[in-house]
Short mmCIF file of C-alpha atoms and ligand atoms in Angstrom, two decimals:
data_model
loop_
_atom_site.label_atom_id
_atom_site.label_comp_id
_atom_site.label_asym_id
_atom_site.label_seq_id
_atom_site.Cartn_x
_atom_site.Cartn_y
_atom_site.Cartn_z
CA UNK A 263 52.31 103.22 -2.91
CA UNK A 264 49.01 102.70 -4.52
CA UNK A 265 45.79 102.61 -2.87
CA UNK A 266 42.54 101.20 -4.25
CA UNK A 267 39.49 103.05 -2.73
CA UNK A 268 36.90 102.22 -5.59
CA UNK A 269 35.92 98.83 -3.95
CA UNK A 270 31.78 100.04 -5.43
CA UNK A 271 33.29 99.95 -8.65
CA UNK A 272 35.19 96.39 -8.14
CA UNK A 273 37.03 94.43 -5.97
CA UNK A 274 40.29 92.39 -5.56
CA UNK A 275 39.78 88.61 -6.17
CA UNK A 276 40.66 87.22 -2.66
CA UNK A 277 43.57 85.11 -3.60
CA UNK A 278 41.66 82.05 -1.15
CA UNK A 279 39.16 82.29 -3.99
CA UNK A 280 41.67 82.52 -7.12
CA UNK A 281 42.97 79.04 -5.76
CA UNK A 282 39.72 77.61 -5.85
CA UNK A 283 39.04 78.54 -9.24
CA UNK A 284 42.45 77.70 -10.93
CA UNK A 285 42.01 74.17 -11.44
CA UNK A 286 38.86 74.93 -13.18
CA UNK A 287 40.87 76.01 -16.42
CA UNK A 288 43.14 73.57 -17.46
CA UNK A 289 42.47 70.29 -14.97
CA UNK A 290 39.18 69.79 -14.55
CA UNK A 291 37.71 71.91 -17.59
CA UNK A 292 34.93 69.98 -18.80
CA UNK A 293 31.00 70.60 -19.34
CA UNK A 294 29.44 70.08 -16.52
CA UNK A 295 26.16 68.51 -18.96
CA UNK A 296 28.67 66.04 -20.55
CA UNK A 297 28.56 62.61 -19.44
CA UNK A 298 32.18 61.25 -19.07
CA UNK A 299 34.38 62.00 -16.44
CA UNK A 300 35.60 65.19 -17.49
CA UNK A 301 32.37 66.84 -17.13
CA UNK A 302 31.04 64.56 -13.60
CA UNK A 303 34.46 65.78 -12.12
CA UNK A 304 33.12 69.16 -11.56
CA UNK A 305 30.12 68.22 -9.98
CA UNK A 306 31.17 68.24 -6.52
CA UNK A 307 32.55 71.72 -6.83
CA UNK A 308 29.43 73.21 -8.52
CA UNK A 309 27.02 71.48 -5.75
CA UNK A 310 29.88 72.62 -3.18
CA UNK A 311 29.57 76.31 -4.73
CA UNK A 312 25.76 76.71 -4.92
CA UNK A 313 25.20 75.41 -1.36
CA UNK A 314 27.93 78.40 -0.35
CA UNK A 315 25.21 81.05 -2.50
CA UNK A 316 22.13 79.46 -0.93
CA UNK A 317 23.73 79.65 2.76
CA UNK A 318 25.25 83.12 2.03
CA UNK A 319 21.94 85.08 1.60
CA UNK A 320 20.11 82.32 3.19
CA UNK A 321 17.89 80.83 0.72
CA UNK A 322 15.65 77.95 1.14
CA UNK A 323 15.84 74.83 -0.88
CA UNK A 324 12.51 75.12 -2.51
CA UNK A 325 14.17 78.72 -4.30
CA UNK A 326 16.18 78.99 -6.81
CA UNK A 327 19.36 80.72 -7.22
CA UNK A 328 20.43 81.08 -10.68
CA UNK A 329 24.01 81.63 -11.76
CA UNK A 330 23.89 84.80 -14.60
CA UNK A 331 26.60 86.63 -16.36
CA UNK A 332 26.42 89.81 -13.90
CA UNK A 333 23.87 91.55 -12.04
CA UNK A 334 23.51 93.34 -14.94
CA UNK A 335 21.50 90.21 -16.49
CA UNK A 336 20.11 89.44 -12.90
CA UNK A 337 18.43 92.93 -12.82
CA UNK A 338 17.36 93.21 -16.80
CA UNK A 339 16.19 89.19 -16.25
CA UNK A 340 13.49 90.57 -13.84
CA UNK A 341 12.25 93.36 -15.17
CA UNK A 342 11.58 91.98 -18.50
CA UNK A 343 10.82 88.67 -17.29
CA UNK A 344 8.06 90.52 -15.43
CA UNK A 345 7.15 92.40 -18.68
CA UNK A 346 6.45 89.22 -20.40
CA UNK A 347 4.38 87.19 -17.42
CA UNK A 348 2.72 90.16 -15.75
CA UNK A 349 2.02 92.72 -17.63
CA UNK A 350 2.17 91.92 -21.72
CA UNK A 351 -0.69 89.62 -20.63
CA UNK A 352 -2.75 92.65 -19.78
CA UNK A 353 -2.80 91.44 -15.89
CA UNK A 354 -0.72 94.27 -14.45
CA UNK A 355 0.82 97.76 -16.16
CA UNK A 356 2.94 98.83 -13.48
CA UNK A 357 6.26 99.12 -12.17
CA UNK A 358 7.92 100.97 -9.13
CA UNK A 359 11.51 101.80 -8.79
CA UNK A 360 13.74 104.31 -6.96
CA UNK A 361 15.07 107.60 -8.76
CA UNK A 362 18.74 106.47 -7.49
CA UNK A 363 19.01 102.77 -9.13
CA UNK A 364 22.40 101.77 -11.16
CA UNK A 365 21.44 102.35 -14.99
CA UNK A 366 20.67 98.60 -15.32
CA UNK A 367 17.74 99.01 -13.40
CA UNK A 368 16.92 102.61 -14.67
CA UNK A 369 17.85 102.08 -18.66
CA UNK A 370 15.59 98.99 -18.76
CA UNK A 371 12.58 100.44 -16.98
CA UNK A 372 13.23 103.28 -19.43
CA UNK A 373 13.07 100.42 -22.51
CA UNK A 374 9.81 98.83 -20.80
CA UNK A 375 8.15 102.44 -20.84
CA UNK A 376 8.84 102.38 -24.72
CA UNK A 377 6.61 98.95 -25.01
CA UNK A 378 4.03 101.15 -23.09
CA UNK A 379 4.83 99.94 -19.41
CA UNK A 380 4.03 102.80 -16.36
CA UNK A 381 6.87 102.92 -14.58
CA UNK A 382 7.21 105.13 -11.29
CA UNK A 383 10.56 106.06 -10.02
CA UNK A 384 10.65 107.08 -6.53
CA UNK A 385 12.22 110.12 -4.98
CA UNK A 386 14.66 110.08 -2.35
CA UNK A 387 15.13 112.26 0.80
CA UNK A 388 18.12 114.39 1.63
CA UNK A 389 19.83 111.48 2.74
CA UNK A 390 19.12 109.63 -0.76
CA UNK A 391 16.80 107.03 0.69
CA UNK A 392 13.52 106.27 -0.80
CA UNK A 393 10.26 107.27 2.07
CA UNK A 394 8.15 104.29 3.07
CA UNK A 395 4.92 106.84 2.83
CA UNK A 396 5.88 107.66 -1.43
CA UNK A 397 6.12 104.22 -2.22
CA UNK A 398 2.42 103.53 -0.16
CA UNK A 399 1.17 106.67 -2.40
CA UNK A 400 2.78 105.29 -5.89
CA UNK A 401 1.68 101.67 -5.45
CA UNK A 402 -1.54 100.19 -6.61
CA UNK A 403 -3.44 96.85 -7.92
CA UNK A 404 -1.87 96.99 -11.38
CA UNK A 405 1.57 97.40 -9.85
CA UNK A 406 3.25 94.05 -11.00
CA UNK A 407 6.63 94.82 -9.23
CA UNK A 408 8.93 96.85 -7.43
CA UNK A 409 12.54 97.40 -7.54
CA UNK A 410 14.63 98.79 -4.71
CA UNK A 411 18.08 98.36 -4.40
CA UNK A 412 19.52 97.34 -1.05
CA UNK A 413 22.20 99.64 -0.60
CA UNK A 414 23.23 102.78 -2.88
CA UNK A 415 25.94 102.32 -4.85
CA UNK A 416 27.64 105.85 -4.33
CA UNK A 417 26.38 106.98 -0.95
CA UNK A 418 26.54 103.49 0.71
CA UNK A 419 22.64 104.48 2.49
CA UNK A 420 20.68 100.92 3.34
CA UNK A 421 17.25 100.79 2.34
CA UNK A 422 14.33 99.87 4.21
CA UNK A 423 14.38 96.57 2.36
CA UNK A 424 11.54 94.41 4.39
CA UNK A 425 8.97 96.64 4.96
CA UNK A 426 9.23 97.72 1.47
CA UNK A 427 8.49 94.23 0.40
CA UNK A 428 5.95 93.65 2.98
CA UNK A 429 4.06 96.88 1.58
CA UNK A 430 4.21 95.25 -2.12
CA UNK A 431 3.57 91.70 -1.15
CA UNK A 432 -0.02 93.22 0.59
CA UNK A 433 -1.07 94.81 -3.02
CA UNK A 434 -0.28 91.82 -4.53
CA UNK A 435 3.23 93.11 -6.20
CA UNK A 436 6.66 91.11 -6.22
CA UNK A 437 9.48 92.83 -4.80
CA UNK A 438 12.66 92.60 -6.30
CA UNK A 439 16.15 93.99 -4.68
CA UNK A 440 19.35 94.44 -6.25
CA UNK A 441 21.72 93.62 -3.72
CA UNK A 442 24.86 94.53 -5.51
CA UNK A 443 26.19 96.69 -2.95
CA UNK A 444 24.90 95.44 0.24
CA UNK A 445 26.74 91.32 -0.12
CA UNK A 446 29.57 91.06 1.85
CA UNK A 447 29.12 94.28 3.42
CA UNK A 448 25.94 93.99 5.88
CA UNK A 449 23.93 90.09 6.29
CA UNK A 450 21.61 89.42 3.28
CA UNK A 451 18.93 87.41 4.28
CA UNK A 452 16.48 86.62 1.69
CA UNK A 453 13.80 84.82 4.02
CA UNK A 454 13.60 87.57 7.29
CA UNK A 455 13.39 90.53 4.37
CA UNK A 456 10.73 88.49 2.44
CA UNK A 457 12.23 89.34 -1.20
CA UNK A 458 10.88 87.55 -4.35
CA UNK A 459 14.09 88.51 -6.55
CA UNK A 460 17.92 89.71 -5.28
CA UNK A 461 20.47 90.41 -8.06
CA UNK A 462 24.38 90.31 -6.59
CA UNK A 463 27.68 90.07 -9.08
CA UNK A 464 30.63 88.00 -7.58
CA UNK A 465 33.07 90.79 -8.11
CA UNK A 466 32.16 93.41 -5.74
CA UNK A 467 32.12 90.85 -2.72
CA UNK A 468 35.67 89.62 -4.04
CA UNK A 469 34.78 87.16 -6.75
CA UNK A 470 35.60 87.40 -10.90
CA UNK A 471 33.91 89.53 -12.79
CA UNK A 472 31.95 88.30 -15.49
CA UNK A 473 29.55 86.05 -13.01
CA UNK A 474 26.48 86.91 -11.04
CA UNK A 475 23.48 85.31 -9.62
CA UNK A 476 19.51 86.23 -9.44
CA UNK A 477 17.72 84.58 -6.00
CA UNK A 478 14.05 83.84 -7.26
CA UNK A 479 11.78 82.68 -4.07
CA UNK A 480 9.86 79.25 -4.33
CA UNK A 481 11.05 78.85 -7.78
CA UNK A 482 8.15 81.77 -8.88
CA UNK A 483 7.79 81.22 -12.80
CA UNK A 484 9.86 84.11 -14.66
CA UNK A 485 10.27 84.10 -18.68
CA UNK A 486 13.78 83.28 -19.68
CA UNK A 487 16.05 85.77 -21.44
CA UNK A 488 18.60 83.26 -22.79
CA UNK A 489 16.67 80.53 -24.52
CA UNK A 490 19.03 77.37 -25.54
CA UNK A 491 20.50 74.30 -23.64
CA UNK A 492 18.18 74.41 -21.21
CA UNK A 493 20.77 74.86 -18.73
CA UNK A 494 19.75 75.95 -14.90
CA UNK A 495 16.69 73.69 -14.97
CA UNK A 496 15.61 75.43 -18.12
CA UNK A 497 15.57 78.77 -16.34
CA UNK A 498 19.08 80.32 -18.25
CA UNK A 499 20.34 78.30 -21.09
CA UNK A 500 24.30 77.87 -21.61
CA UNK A 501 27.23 75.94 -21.04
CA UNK A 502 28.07 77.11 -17.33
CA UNK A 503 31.10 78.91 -16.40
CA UNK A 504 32.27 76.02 -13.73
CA UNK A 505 35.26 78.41 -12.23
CA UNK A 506 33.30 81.45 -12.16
CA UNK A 507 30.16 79.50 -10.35
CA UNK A 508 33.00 78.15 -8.02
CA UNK A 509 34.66 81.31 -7.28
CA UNK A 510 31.52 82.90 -6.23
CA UNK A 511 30.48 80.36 -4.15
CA UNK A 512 33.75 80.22 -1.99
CA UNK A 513 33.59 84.60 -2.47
CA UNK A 514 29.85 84.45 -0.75
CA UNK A 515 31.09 82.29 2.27
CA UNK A 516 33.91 84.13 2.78
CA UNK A 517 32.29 87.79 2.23
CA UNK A 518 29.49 86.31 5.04
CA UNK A 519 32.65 85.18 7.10
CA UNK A 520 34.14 88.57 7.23
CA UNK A 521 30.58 90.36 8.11
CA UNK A 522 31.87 90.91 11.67
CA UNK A 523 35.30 92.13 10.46
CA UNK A 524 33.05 94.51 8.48
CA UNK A 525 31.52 95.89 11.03
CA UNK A 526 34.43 96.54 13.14
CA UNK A 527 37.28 97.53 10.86
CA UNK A 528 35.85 98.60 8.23
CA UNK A 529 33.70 100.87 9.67
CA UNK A 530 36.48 101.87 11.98
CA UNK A 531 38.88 102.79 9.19
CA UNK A 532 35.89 104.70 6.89
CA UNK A 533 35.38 106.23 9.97
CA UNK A 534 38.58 107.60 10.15
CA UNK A 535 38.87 108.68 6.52
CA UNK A 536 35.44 110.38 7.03
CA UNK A 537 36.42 112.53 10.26
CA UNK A 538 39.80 113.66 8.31
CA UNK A 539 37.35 114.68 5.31
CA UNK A 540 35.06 116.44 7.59
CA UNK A 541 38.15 118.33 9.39
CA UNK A 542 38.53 120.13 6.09
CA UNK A 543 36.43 123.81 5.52
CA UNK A 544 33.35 123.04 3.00
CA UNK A 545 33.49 119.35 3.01
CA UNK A 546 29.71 117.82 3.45
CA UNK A 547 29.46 114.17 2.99
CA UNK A 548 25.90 112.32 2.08
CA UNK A 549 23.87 110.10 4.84
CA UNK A 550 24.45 109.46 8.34
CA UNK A 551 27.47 106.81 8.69
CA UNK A 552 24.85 104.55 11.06
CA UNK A 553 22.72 104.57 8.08
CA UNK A 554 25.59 103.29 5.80
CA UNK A 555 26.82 100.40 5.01
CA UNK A 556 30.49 100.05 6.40
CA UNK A 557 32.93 100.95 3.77
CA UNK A 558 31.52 103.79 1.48
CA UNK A 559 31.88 107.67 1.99
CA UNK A 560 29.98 109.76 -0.78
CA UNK A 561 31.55 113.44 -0.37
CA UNK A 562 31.55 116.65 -2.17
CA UNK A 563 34.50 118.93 -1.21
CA UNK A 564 33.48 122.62 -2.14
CA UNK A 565 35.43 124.24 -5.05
CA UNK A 566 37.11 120.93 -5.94
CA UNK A 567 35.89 119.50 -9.17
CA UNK A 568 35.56 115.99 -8.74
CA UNK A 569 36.70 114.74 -11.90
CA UNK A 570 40.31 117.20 -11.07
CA UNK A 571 40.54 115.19 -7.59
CA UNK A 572 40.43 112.13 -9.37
CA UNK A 573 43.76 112.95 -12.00
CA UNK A 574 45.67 114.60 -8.48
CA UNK A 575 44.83 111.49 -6.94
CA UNK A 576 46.10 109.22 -9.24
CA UNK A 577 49.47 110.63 -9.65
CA UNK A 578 49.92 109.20 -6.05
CA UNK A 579 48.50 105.77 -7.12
CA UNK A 580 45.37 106.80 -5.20
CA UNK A 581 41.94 105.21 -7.11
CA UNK A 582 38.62 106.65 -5.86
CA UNK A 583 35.69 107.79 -8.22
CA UNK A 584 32.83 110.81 -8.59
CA UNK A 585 30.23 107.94 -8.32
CA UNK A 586 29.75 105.22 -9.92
CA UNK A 587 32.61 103.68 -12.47
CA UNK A 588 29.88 103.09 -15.53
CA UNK A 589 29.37 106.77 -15.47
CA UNK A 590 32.90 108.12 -15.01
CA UNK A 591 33.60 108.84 -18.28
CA UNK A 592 30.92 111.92 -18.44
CA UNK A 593 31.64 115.20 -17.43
CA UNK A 594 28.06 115.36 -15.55
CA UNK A 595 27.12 116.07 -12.54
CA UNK A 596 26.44 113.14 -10.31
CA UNK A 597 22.72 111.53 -10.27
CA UNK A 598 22.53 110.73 -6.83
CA UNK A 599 23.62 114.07 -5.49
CA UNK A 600 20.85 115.49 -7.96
CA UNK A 601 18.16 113.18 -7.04
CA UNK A 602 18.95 114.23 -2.85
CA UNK A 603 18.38 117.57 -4.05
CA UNK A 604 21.77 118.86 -3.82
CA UNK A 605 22.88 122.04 -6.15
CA UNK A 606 24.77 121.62 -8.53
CA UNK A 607 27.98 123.21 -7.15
CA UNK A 608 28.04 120.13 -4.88
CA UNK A 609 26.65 117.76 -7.42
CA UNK A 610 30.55 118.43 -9.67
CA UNK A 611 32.61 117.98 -6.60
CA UNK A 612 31.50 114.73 -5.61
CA UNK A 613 33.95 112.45 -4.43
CA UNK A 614 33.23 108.78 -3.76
CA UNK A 615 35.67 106.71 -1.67
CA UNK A 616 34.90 103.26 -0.80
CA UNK A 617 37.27 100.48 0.96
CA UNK A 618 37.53 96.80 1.56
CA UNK A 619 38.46 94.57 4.00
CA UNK A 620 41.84 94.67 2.38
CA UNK A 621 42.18 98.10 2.78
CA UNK A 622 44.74 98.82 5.64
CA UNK A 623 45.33 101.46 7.93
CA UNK A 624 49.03 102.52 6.02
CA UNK A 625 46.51 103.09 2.94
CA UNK A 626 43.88 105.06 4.54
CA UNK A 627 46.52 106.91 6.58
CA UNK A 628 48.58 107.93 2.97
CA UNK A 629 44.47 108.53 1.63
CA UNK A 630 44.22 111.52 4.09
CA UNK A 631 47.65 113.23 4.03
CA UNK A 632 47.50 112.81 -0.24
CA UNK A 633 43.50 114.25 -0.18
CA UNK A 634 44.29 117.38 2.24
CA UNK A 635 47.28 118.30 -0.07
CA UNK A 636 45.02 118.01 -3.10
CA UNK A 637 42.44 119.95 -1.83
CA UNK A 638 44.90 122.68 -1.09
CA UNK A 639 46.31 122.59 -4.59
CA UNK A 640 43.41 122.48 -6.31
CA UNK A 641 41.30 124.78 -4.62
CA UNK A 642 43.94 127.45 -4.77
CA UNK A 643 43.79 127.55 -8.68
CA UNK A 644 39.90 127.23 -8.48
CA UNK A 645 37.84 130.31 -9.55
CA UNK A 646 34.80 129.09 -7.97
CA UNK A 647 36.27 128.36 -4.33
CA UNK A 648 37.35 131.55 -1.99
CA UNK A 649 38.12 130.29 1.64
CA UNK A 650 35.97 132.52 3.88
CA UNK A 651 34.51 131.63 7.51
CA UNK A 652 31.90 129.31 6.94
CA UNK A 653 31.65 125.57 6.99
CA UNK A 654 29.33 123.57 5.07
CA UNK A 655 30.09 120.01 6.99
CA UNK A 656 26.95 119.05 8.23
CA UNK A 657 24.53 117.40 6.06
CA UNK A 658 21.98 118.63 3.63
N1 C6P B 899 28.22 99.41 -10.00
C1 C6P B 899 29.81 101.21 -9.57
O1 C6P B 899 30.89 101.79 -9.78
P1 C6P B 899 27.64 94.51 -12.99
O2 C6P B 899 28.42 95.53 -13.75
O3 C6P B 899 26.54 93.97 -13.80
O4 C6P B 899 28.47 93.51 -12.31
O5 C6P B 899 26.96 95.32 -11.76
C2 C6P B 899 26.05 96.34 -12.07
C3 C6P B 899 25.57 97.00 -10.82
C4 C6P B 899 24.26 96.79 -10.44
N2 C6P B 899 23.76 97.33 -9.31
C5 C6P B 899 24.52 98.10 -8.52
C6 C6P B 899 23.91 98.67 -7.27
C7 C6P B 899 25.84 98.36 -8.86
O6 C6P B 899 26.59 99.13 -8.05
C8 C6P B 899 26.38 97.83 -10.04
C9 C6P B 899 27.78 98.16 -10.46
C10 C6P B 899 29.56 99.88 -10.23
O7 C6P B 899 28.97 101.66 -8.82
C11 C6P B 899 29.94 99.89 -11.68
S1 C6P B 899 28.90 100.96 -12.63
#
């Protein structure tokens, strides 16, 4: 049997979307900005696909959503874009982010402090969420944006999304959100939250990879990254990627289509997972599950090196991850659980499991009998772990 349960990482292409996209190679595969028939004949399924995105997260028809490569070119796209209207002209010098961001948000700000930008990363509390009160302290008149993600990509927590961009919007700051994590997994809703910006990537709400979008409200003015074609209206220049813009358009309605499913199932079957975690001695998992979005556990099970659950796991065709998949490949401790404060015995045992709404109850039932055995195994060759009378389970 194998079980995927690294849905943060990426997700299955819904086959309802593959279909969609298929005819997009080889039948109708012309440019869209040609003018015979080849390239009109994929006009109805490119307007068809960006009224899905502008429904999905509820955009109004005076914004803009642009199609990009990934949200890893959404998110970059702002903060440099920012950079060069804001703050090289000498109007603004500051930027606000969170200490828990995906590197694409992080690395950048880091490159925009090289060209002399101030850039203030946030802390978190214990249950990785960024306070209201530090981002009132850290924000002033030269701030020129701020950049909170929606929901964390290894614990799941939501962030306080619209009053954080209600506080930047009264000292005159934009507030961007990369959404990444929260599409398809709680309602996005660009207008009620008030964001200027929202990054999301098609294939973690069961899309391709390799195609993304950034929202931009009332069409606010934002340099370009990829000067050319003039593609987008001018805002992202080259030829577009007709089945990948089609795919994600059919992935958003669907992903808001299966919001209640979500809810229910999802949560129901995390749930499950969670309480089997928790029934195990020294097993303390991050955030409150109400606080979550539905399908993501971030744990740490004490004595178990995380990177040592990951090979047991996989001999059973189990996938899960120690955070997130760009930063898999280093034997560090992970980020989050440092920036929550967490030592850094619990920081090396993290464990993050996230599901889908393909995931079924056979999987997650197979998860928990394959996870307890592991534990067993590889805590009784650990030199670290002893089992004594004590339990860890609640949170920090
Ligand atoms: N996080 C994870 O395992 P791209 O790769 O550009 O499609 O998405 C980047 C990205 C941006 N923001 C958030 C919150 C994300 O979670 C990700 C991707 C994966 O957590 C891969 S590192």
């Amino acid at each position: 049997m194998r079980v995927y349960l690294d849905n943060n990482a990426t997700t299955i292409v819904d086959p309802a979307v593959e279909e969609k996209m298929i005819p997009f190679f080889c039948q109708m595969y012309g440019n869209p900005n040609s003018l015979h028939q080849f390239g009109s004949e994929t006009h109805p399924a490119l307007k068809r696909a960006m009224d899905q995105l502008y429904s999905g997260i509820n955009a109004k028809d005076n914004d803009d959503v642009i199609v990009t490569s990934c949200a890893t070119e959404s998110n970059n796209w702002v903060l440099k874009g920012i950079y060069f209207d804001k703050i090289k002209t000498g109007e603004k010098d500051h930027i606000i982010t969170s200490s828990v961001e995906h590197p694409s948000i992080t690395a950048a700000c880091k490159f925009l402090e090289t060209q002399g930008v101030r850039v203030t990363y946030l802390p978190v509390n214990s249950e990785g969420v960024v306070e209201i009160e530090s981002l009132k302290e850290a924000i002033d008149d030269k701030t020129a944006l701020v950049s909170i993600m929606w929901a964390n990509n290894e614990t799941g927590m939501i962030f306080p999304i619209k009053e954080m961009a209600r506080i930047a919007h009264e000292k005159g700051a934009l507030f961007h959100s990369d959404a990444v994590q929260a599409i398809g997994k709680i309602a996005v809703d660009v207008q009620d939250t008030g964001v200027d910006f929202l990054s999301f990537s098609a294939h973690k709400f069961h899309g391709p990879k390799g195609v993304g979008g950034l929202y931009i409200k009332d069409s606010i003015p934002l340099t370009s990254l990829l000067h050319g074609g003039e593609h987008m209206g001018g805002r992202r220049s080259g030829t577009l990627n007709v089945p990948g813009i089609v795919a994600m358009g059919e992935a958003m309605e669907l992903a808001v289509k299966y919001l209640e499913y979500e809810y229910k199932e999802v949560t129901r079957l995390r749930n499950k997972l969670e309480d089997a975690l928790l029934e195990i001695e020294d097993v303390f998992v991050v955030g409150k599950r109400e606080h979550r979005v539905p399908n993501t556990i971030l744990a740490s099970i004490k004595g178990v090196e995380g990177e040592a659950m990951l090979w047991d796991l996989n001999r059973y065709g189990i996938a899960a991850s120690t955070g997130s998949a760009c930063a898999s490949e280093e034997l560090e401790s992970n980020p989050v659980m440092e920036a929550i404060g967490a030592d850094a015995d619990l920081s090396h045992t993290a464990l993050r499991l996230s599901l889908s709404r393909f995931t079924t109850e056979k999987e997650i039932d197979y998860a928990i009998i394959h996870i307890k055995e592991a534990v067993k195994r590889l805590r009784a060759i650990s030199s670290t772990y002893s089992y004594a009378p004590k339990n860890h389970k609640s949170g920090l």
